[in-house]
mmCIF file with all atom_site columns, C-alpha atoms in Angstrom:
data_model
loop_
_atom_site.group_PDB
_atom_site.id
_atom_site.type_symbol
_atom_site.label_atom_id
_atom_site.label_alt_id
_atom_site.label_comp_id
_atom_site.label_asym_id
_atom_site.label_entity_id
_atom_site.label_seq_id
_atom_site.pdbx_PDB_ins_code
_atom_site.Cartn_x
_atom_site.Cartn_y
_atom_site.Cartn_z
_atom_site.occupancy
_atom_site.B_iso_or_equiv
_atom_site.pdbx_formal_charge
_atom_site.auth_seq_id
_atom_site.auth_comp_id
_atom_site.auth_asym_id
_atom_site.auth_atom_id
_atom_site.pdbx_PDB_model_num
ATOM 1   C CA . MET A 1 1   ? 25.545 3.833  14.864 1.00 0.00 ? 109 MET A CA 1
ATOM 2   C CA . SER A 1 2   ? 26.677 1.442  17.574 1.00 0.00 ? 110 SER A CA 1
ATOM 3   C CA . VAL A 1 3   ? 30.323 0.461  17.774 1.00 0.00 ? 111 VAL A CA 1
ATOM 4   C CA . ASP A 1 4   ? 31.276 -2.611 19.764 1.00 0.00 ? 112 ASP A CA 1
ATOM 5   C CA . PHE A 1 5   ? 34.470 -2.516 21.772 1.00 0.00 ? 113 PHE A CA 1
ATOM 6   C CA . VAL A 1 6   ? 35.979 -3.726 25.007 1.00 0.00 ? 114 VAL A CA 1
ATOM 7   C CA . LEU A 1 7   ? 38.516 -1.889 27.155 1.00 0.00 ? 115 LEU A CA 1
ATOM 8   C CA . ARG A 1 8   ? 41.063 -4.266 28.568 1.00 0.00 ? 116 ARG A CA 1
ATOM 9   C CA . PRO A 1 9   ? 43.733 -3.343 31.106 1.00 0.00 ? 117 PRO A CA 1
ATOM 10  C CA . THR A 1 10  ? 47.228 -3.114 29.699 1.00 0.00 ? 118 THR A CA 1
ATOM 11  C CA . VAL A 1 11  ? 50.236 -5.093 30.785 1.00 0.00 ? 119 VAL A CA 1
ATOM 12  C CA . ALA A 1 12  ? 53.898 -4.167 30.505 1.00 0.00 ? 120 ALA A CA 1
ATOM 13  C CA . THR A 1 13  ? 54.266 -6.132 27.255 1.00 0.00 ? 121 THR A CA 1
ATOM 14  C CA . ASP A 1 14  ? 51.729 -3.816 25.546 1.00 0.00 ? 122 ASP A CA 1
ATOM 15  C CA . ALA A 1 15  ? 54.134 -0.871 25.804 1.00 0.00 ? 123 ALA A CA 1
ATOM 16  C CA . ALA A 1 16  ? 56.023 -1.431 22.536 1.00 0.00 ? 124 ALA A CA 1
ATOM 17  C CA . TRP A 1 17  ? 52.804 -1.796 20.519 1.00 0.00 ? 125 TRP A CA 1
ATOM 18  C CA . ILE A 1 18  ? 51.337 1.355  22.072 1.00 0.00 ? 126 ILE A CA 1
ATOM 19  C CA . ALA A 1 19  ? 54.546 3.320  21.425 1.00 0.00 ? 127 ALA A CA 1
ATOM 20  C CA . GLU A 1 20  ? 54.419 2.280  17.771 1.00 0.00 ? 128 GLU A CA 1
ATOM 21  C CA . LEU A 1 21  ? 50.719 3.180  17.492 1.00 0.00 ? 129 LEU A CA 1
ATOM 22  C CA . ARG A 1 22  ? 51.480 6.570  19.041 1.00 0.00 ? 130 ARG A CA 1
ATOM 23  C CA . ALA A 1 23  ? 54.221 7.215  16.472 1.00 0.00 ? 131 ALA A CA 1
ATOM 24  C CA . VAL A 1 24  ? 51.934 6.308  13.561 1.00 0.00 ? 132 VAL A CA 1
ATOM 25  C CA . VAL A 1 25  ? 48.921 8.303  14.776 1.00 0.00 ? 133 VAL A CA 1
ATOM 26  C CA . MET A 1 26  ? 50.829 11.411 15.865 1.00 0.00 ? 134 MET A CA 1
ATOM 27  C CA . ARG A 1 27  ? 53.237 11.576 12.925 1.00 0.00 ? 135 ARG A CA 1
ATOM 28  C CA . PRO A 1 28  ? 51.116 13.778 10.588 1.00 0.00 ? 136 PRO A CA 1
ATOM 29  C CA . ASP A 1 29  ? 50.479 16.413 13.282 1.00 0.00 ? 137 ASP A CA 1
ATOM 30  C CA . LEU A 1 30  ? 54.045 16.330 14.592 1.00 0.00 ? 138 LEU A CA 1
ATOM 31  C CA . GLU A 1 31  ? 55.449 16.661 11.064 1.00 0.00 ? 139 GLU A CA 1
ATOM 32  C CA . ARG A 1 32  ? 53.112 19.592 10.347 1.00 0.00 ? 140 ARG A CA 1
ATOM 33  C CA . LEU A 1 33  ? 54.405 21.246 13.533 1.00 0.00 ? 141 LEU A CA 1
ATOM 34  C CA . GLN A 1 34  ? 57.996 20.314 12.565 1.00 0.00 ? 142 GLN A CA 1
ATOM 35  C CA . ARG A 1 35  ? 58.361 18.309 15.796 1.00 0.00 ? 143 ARG A CA 1
ATOM 36  C CA . PHE A 1 36  ? 58.471 14.705 14.582 1.00 0.00 ? 144 PHE A CA 1
ATOM 37  C CA . ASP A 1 37  ? 61.417 12.695 15.829 1.00 0.00 ? 145 ASP A CA 1
ATOM 38  C CA . PRO A 1 38  ? 60.948 8.934  15.251 1.00 0.00 ? 146 PRO A CA 1
ATOM 39  C CA . VAL A 1 39  ? 62.939 7.985  18.347 1.00 0.00 ? 147 VAL A CA 1
ATOM 40  C CA . ARG A 1 40  ? 61.611 10.649 20.714 1.00 0.00 ? 148 ARG A CA 1
ATOM 41  C CA . VAL A 1 41  ? 57.949 10.001 19.857 1.00 0.00 ? 149 VAL A CA 1
ATOM 42  C CA . ARG A 1 42  ? 58.334 6.418  21.053 1.00 0.00 ? 150 ARG A CA 1
ATOM 43  C CA . GLU A 1 43  ? 60.689 7.075  23.973 1.00 0.00 ? 151 GLU A CA 1
ATOM 44  C CA . ARG A 1 44  ? 58.451 9.772  25.394 1.00 0.00 ? 152 ARG A CA 1
ATOM 45  C CA . PHE A 1 45  ? 55.647 7.262  25.750 1.00 0.00 ? 153 PHE A CA 1
ATOM 46  C CA . LEU A 1 46  ? 57.839 4.418  27.007 1.00 0.00 ? 154 LEU A CA 1
ATOM 47  C CA . ASN A 1 47  ? 59.453 6.598  29.683 1.00 0.00 ? 155 ASN A CA 1
ATOM 48  C CA . GLY A 1 48  ? 56.078 7.540  31.174 1.00 0.00 ? 156 GLY A CA 1
ATOM 49  C CA . PHE A 1 49  ? 54.000 4.391  30.544 1.00 0.00 ? 157 PHE A CA 1
ATOM 50  C CA . GLU A 1 50  ? 51.656 3.690  33.466 1.00 0.00 ? 158 GLU A CA 1
ATOM 51  C CA . PRO A 1 51  ? 49.897 0.396  32.715 1.00 0.00 ? 159 PRO A CA 1
ATOM 52  C CA . GLU A 1 52  ? 47.605 0.773  35.724 1.00 0.00 ? 160 GLU A CA 1
ATOM 53  C CA . HIS A 1 53  ? 45.884 3.760  34.067 1.00 0.00 ? 161 HIS A CA 1
ATOM 54  C CA . THR A 1 54  ? 45.954 2.544  30.455 1.00 0.00 ? 162 THR A CA 1
ATOM 55  C CA . TYR A 1 55  ? 43.468 0.427  28.500 1.00 0.00 ? 163 TYR A CA 1
ATOM 56  C CA . ILE A 1 56  ? 43.636 -1.264 25.117 1.00 0.00 ? 164 ILE A CA 1
ATOM 57  C CA . ILE A 1 57  ? 40.601 -0.659 22.897 1.00 0.00 ? 165 ILE A CA 1
ATOM 58  C CA . HIS A 1 58  ? 39.680 -4.047 21.408 1.00 0.00 ? 166 HIS A CA 1
ATOM 59  C CA . SER A 1 59  ? 37.212 -3.893 18.505 1.00 0.00 ? 167 SER A CA 1
ATOM 60  C CA . ASP A 1 60  ? 36.395 -6.072 15.500 1.00 0.00 ? 168 ASP A CA 1
ATOM 61  C CA . GLY A 1 61  ? 38.565 -8.841 16.927 1.00 0.00 ? 169 GLY A CA 1
ATOM 62  C CA . VAL A 1 62  ? 41.751 -6.778 17.121 1.00 0.00 ? 170 VAL A CA 1
ATOM 63  C CA . ASP A 1 63  ? 43.510 -4.271 19.331 1.00 0.00 ? 171 ASP A CA 1
ATOM 64  C CA . ALA A 1 64  ? 42.380 -1.059 17.645 1.00 0.00 ? 172 ALA A CA 1
ATOM 65  C CA . GLY A 1 65  ? 43.593 1.654  19.995 1.00 0.00 ? 173 GLY A CA 1
ATOM 66  C CA . VAL A 1 66  ? 44.483 2.797  23.472 1.00 0.00 ? 174 VAL A CA 1
ATOM 67  C CA . ILE A 1 67  ? 43.324 5.277  26.094 1.00 0.00 ? 175 ILE A CA 1
ATOM 68  C CA . ALA A 1 68  ? 44.760 6.254  29.465 1.00 0.00 ? 176 ALA A CA 1
ATOM 69  C CA . ILE A 1 69  ? 42.889 7.976  32.289 1.00 0.00 ? 177 ILE A CA 1
ATOM 70  C CA . ARG A 1 70  ? 45.356 9.441  34.776 1.00 0.00 ? 178 ARG A CA 1
ATOM 71  C CA . PRO A 1 71  ? 43.834 10.587 38.060 1.00 0.00 ? 179 PRO A CA 1
ATOM 72  C CA . GLU A 1 72  ? 45.015 13.813 39.646 1.00 0.00 ? 180 GLU A CA 1
ATOM 73  C CA . PRO A 1 73  ? 43.629 15.393 42.839 1.00 0.00 ? 181 PRO A CA 1
ATOM 74  C CA . ASP A 1 74  ? 41.559 17.980 40.935 1.00 0.00 ? 182 ASP A CA 1
ATOM 75  C CA . SER A 1 75  ? 40.900 16.292 37.577 1.00 0.00 ? 183 SER A CA 1
ATOM 76  C CA . ARG A 1 76  ? 41.236 13.185 35.415 1.00 0.00 ? 184 ARG A CA 1
ATOM 77  C CA . TRP A 1 77  ? 43.558 13.437 32.424 1.00 0.00 ? 185 TRP A CA 1
ATOM 78  C CA . ILE A 1 78  ? 42.738 11.610 29.216 1.00 0.00 ? 186 ILE A CA 1
ATOM 79  C CA . GLU A 1 79  ? 46.096 10.725 27.730 1.00 0.00 ? 187 GLU A CA 1
ATOM 80  C CA . HIS A 1 80  ? 47.477 8.513  24.991 1.00 0.00 ? 188 HIS A CA 1
ATOM 81  C CA . PHE A 1 81  ? 44.120 8.275  23.252 1.00 0.00 ? 189 PHE A CA 1
ATOM 82  C CA . TYR A 1 82  ? 45.020 6.789  19.880 1.00 0.00 ? 190 TYR A CA 1
ATOM 83  C CA . VAL A 1 83  ? 42.874 4.861  17.430 1.00 0.00 ? 191 VAL A CA 1
ATOM 84  C CA . ALA A 1 84  ? 44.705 2.955  14.702 1.00 0.00 ? 192 ALA A CA 1
ATOM 85  C CA . PRO A 1 85  ? 44.231 4.564  11.267 1.00 0.00 ? 193 PRO A CA 1
ATOM 86  C CA . ALA A 1 86  ? 42.312 1.539  9.926  1.00 0.00 ? 194 ALA A CA 1
ATOM 87  C CA . HIS A 1 87  ? 39.713 2.052  12.665 1.00 0.00 ? 195 HIS A CA 1
ATOM 88  C CA . GLN A 1 88  ? 39.387 5.839  12.486 1.00 0.00 ? 196 GLN A CA 1
ATOM 89  C CA . GLY A 1 89  ? 36.295 7.531  11.090 1.00 0.00 ? 197 GLY A CA 1
ATOM 90  C CA . LYS A 1 90  ? 33.969 4.712  12.144 1.00 0.00 ? 198 LYS A CA 1
ATOM 91  C CA . GLY A 1 91  ? 32.762 6.139  15.463 1.00 0.00 ? 199 GLY A CA 1
ATOM 92  C CA . LEU A 1 92  ? 35.118 4.110  17.652 1.00 0.00 ? 200 LEU A CA 1
ATOM 93  C CA . GLY A 1 93  ? 36.825 7.146  19.202 1.00 0.00 ? 201 GLY A CA 1
ATOM 94  C CA . SER A 1 94  ? 33.463 8.748  20.000 1.00 0.00 ? 202 SER A CA 1
ATOM 95  C CA . ALA A 1 95  ? 32.101 5.526  21.474 1.00 0.00 ? 203 ALA A CA 1
ATOM 96  C CA . VAL A 1 96  ? 35.149 5.082  23.712 1.00 0.00 ? 204 VAL A CA 1
ATOM 97  C CA . LEU A 1 97  ? 35.165 8.704  24.859 1.00 0.00 ? 205 LEU A CA 1
ATOM 98  C CA . ARG A 1 98  ? 31.412 8.639  25.553 1.00 0.00 ? 206 ARG A CA 1
ATOM 99  C CA . HIS A 1 99  ? 31.819 5.388  27.532 1.00 0.00 ? 207 HIS A CA 1
ATOM 100 C CA . VAL A 1 100 ? 34.740 6.640  29.618 1.00 0.00 ? 208 VAL A CA 1
ATOM 101 C CA . MET A 1 101 ? 33.032 9.919  30.440 1.00 0.00 ? 209 MET A CA 1
ATOM 102 C CA . SER A 1 102 ? 29.575 8.464  31.165 1.00 0.00 ? 210 SER A CA 1
ATOM 103 C CA . ALA A 1 103 ? 30.902 5.560  33.269 1.00 0.00 ? 211 ALA A CA 1
ATOM 104 C CA . SER A 1 104 ? 32.492 7.990  35.701 1.00 0.00 ? 212 SER A CA 1
ATOM 105 C CA . VAL A 1 105 ? 30.808 8.780  39.001 1.00 0.00 ? 213 VAL A CA 1
ATOM 106 C CA . ASP A 1 106 ? 33.645 11.098 39.915 1.00 0.00 ? 214 ASP A CA 1
ATOM 107 C CA . GLU A 1 107 ? 33.105 14.841 40.370 1.00 0.00 ? 215 GLU A CA 1
ATOM 108 C CA . ARG A 1 108 ? 36.452 15.850 38.898 1.00 0.00 ? 216 ARG A CA 1
ATOM 109 C CA . PRO A 1 109 ? 36.458 17.259 35.364 1.00 0.00 ? 217 PRO A CA 1
ATOM 110 C CA . PHE A 1 110 ? 38.232 15.524 32.503 1.00 0.00 ? 218 PHE A CA 1
ATOM 111 C CA . ARG A 1 111 ? 41.221 17.318 30.985 1.00 0.00 ? 219 ARG A CA 1
ATOM 112 C CA . LEU A 1 112 ? 43.402 16.613 27.981 1.00 0.00 ? 220 LEU A CA 1
ATOM 113 C CA . ASP A 1 113 ? 45.740 18.251 25.556 1.00 0.00 ? 221 ASP A CA 1
ATOM 114 C CA . VAL A 1 114 ? 45.766 17.948 21.809 1.00 0.00 ? 222 VAL A CA 1
ATOM 115 C CA . LEU A 1 115 ? 48.270 19.221 19.273 1.00 0.00 ? 223 LEU A CA 1
ATOM 116 C CA . GLN A 1 116 ? 47.484 22.498 17.523 1.00 0.00 ? 224 GLN A CA 1
ATOM 117 C CA . GLY A 1 117 ? 45.585 21.867 14.292 1.00 0.00 ? 225 GLY A CA 1
ATOM 118 C CA . SER A 1 118 ? 44.807 18.231 15.087 1.00 0.00 ? 226 SER A CA 1
ATOM 119 C CA . PRO A 1 119 ? 41.480 16.981 13.738 1.00 0.00 ? 227 PRO A CA 1
ATOM 120 C CA . ALA A 1 120 ? 41.031 15.187 17.091 1.00 0.00 ? 228 ALA A CA 1
ATOM 121 C CA . ARG A 1 121 ? 40.097 18.538 18.598 1.00 0.00 ? 229 ARG A CA 1
ATOM 122 C CA . ARG A 1 122 ? 36.702 18.353 16.842 1.00 0.00 ? 230 ARG A CA 1
ATOM 123 C CA . LEU A 1 123 ? 36.039 14.988 18.498 1.00 0.00 ? 231 LEU A CA 1
ATOM 124 C CA . TYR A 1 124 ? 36.743 16.448 21.917 1.00 0.00 ? 232 TYR A CA 1
ATOM 125 C CA . GLU A 1 125 ? 34.599 19.522 21.283 1.00 0.00 ? 233 GLU A CA 1
ATOM 126 C CA . ARG A 1 126 ? 31.670 17.292 20.262 1.00 0.00 ? 234 ARG A CA 1
ATOM 127 C CA . HIS A 1 127 ? 31.963 15.640 23.672 1.00 0.00 ? 235 HIS A CA 1
ATOM 128 C CA . GLY A 1 128 ? 31.838 18.871 25.660 1.00 0.00 ? 236 GLY A CA 1
ATOM 129 C CA . PHE A 1 129 ? 35.510 19.807 25.928 1.00 0.00 ? 237 PHE A CA 1
ATOM 130 C CA . VAL A 1 130 ? 36.267 23.517 25.783 1.00 0.00 ? 238 VAL A CA 1
ATOM 131 C CA . LEU A 1 131 ? 39.480 25.475 25.435 1.00 0.00 ? 239 LEU A CA 1
ATOM 132 C CA . GLU A 1 132 ? 41.282 26.037 28.723 1.00 0.00 ? 240 GLU A CA 1
ATOM 133 C CA . SER A 1 133 ? 44.601 27.371 27.425 1.00 0.00 ? 241 SER A CA 1
ATOM 134 C CA . GLU A 1 134 ? 46.977 26.951 24.522 1.00 0.00 ? 242 GLU A CA 1
ATOM 135 C CA . ASP A 1 135 ? 50.508 27.531 23.361 1.00 0.00 ? 243 ASP A CA 1
ATOM 136 C CA . PRO A 1 136 ? 52.124 27.242 19.913 1.00 0.00 ? 244 PRO A CA 1
ATOM 137 C CA . ILE A 1 137 ? 52.157 23.416 20.135 1.00 0.00 ? 245 ILE A CA 1
ATOM 138 C CA . ASP A 1 138 ? 49.412 22.279 22.538 1.00 0.00 ? 246 ASP A CA 1
ATOM 139 C CA . VAL A 1 139 ? 45.745 23.031 23.124 1.00 0.00 ? 247 VAL A CA 1
ATOM 140 C CA . PHE A 1 140 ? 44.639 22.252 26.682 1.00 0.00 ? 248 PHE A CA 1
ATOM 141 C CA . MET A 1 141 ? 40.948 21.406 27.038 1.00 0.00 ? 249 MET A CA 1
ATOM 142 C CA . VAL A 1 142 ? 38.564 20.643 29.892 1.00 0.00 ? 250 VAL A CA 1
ATOM 143 C CA . ALA A 1 143 ? 35.140 19.008 30.004 1.00 0.00 ? 251 ALA A CA 1
ATOM 144 C CA . PRO A 1 144 ? 33.293 20.812 32.792 1.00 0.00 ? 252 PRO A CA 1
ATOM 145 C CA . VAL A 1 145 ? 31.504 18.612 35.301 1.00 0.00 ? 253 VAL A CA 1
ATOM 146 C CA . LYS A 1 146 ? 27.824 18.310 34.462 1.00 0.00 ? 254 LYS A CA 1
ATOM 147 C CA . PRO A 1 147 ? 25.438 18.937 37.366 1.00 0.00 ? 255 PRO A CA 1
#
């Protein structure tokens, strides 16, 4: 199944929409972990928003999600990867992740963290991410560089 999307660079005015999307998408997992705070979930994103590393996922004529790729000296971190609930389960997340990972000519591995018990972990495992470490809240994963 082919899913059409475009990644567009973000601008500062996208921040409020992304913070709201983050709150909606993360709420079930944060509530399950007894860590949901409606103010903190938004502020945490807004305080660290880096538009130069963040892209809006535009699909079916609407902004359907977001993904950030933050470069570090030894890896690239996938952060703030959220697909709006109305667009989940249709292959959009897989298509975006596959695109981001295959478009890279960089030798550094991709890393990310996902909340314990999140169904998103299965998506990442299907794309080659493996457990690196974990704590009671977060699961840190890495996609080893393919030769």
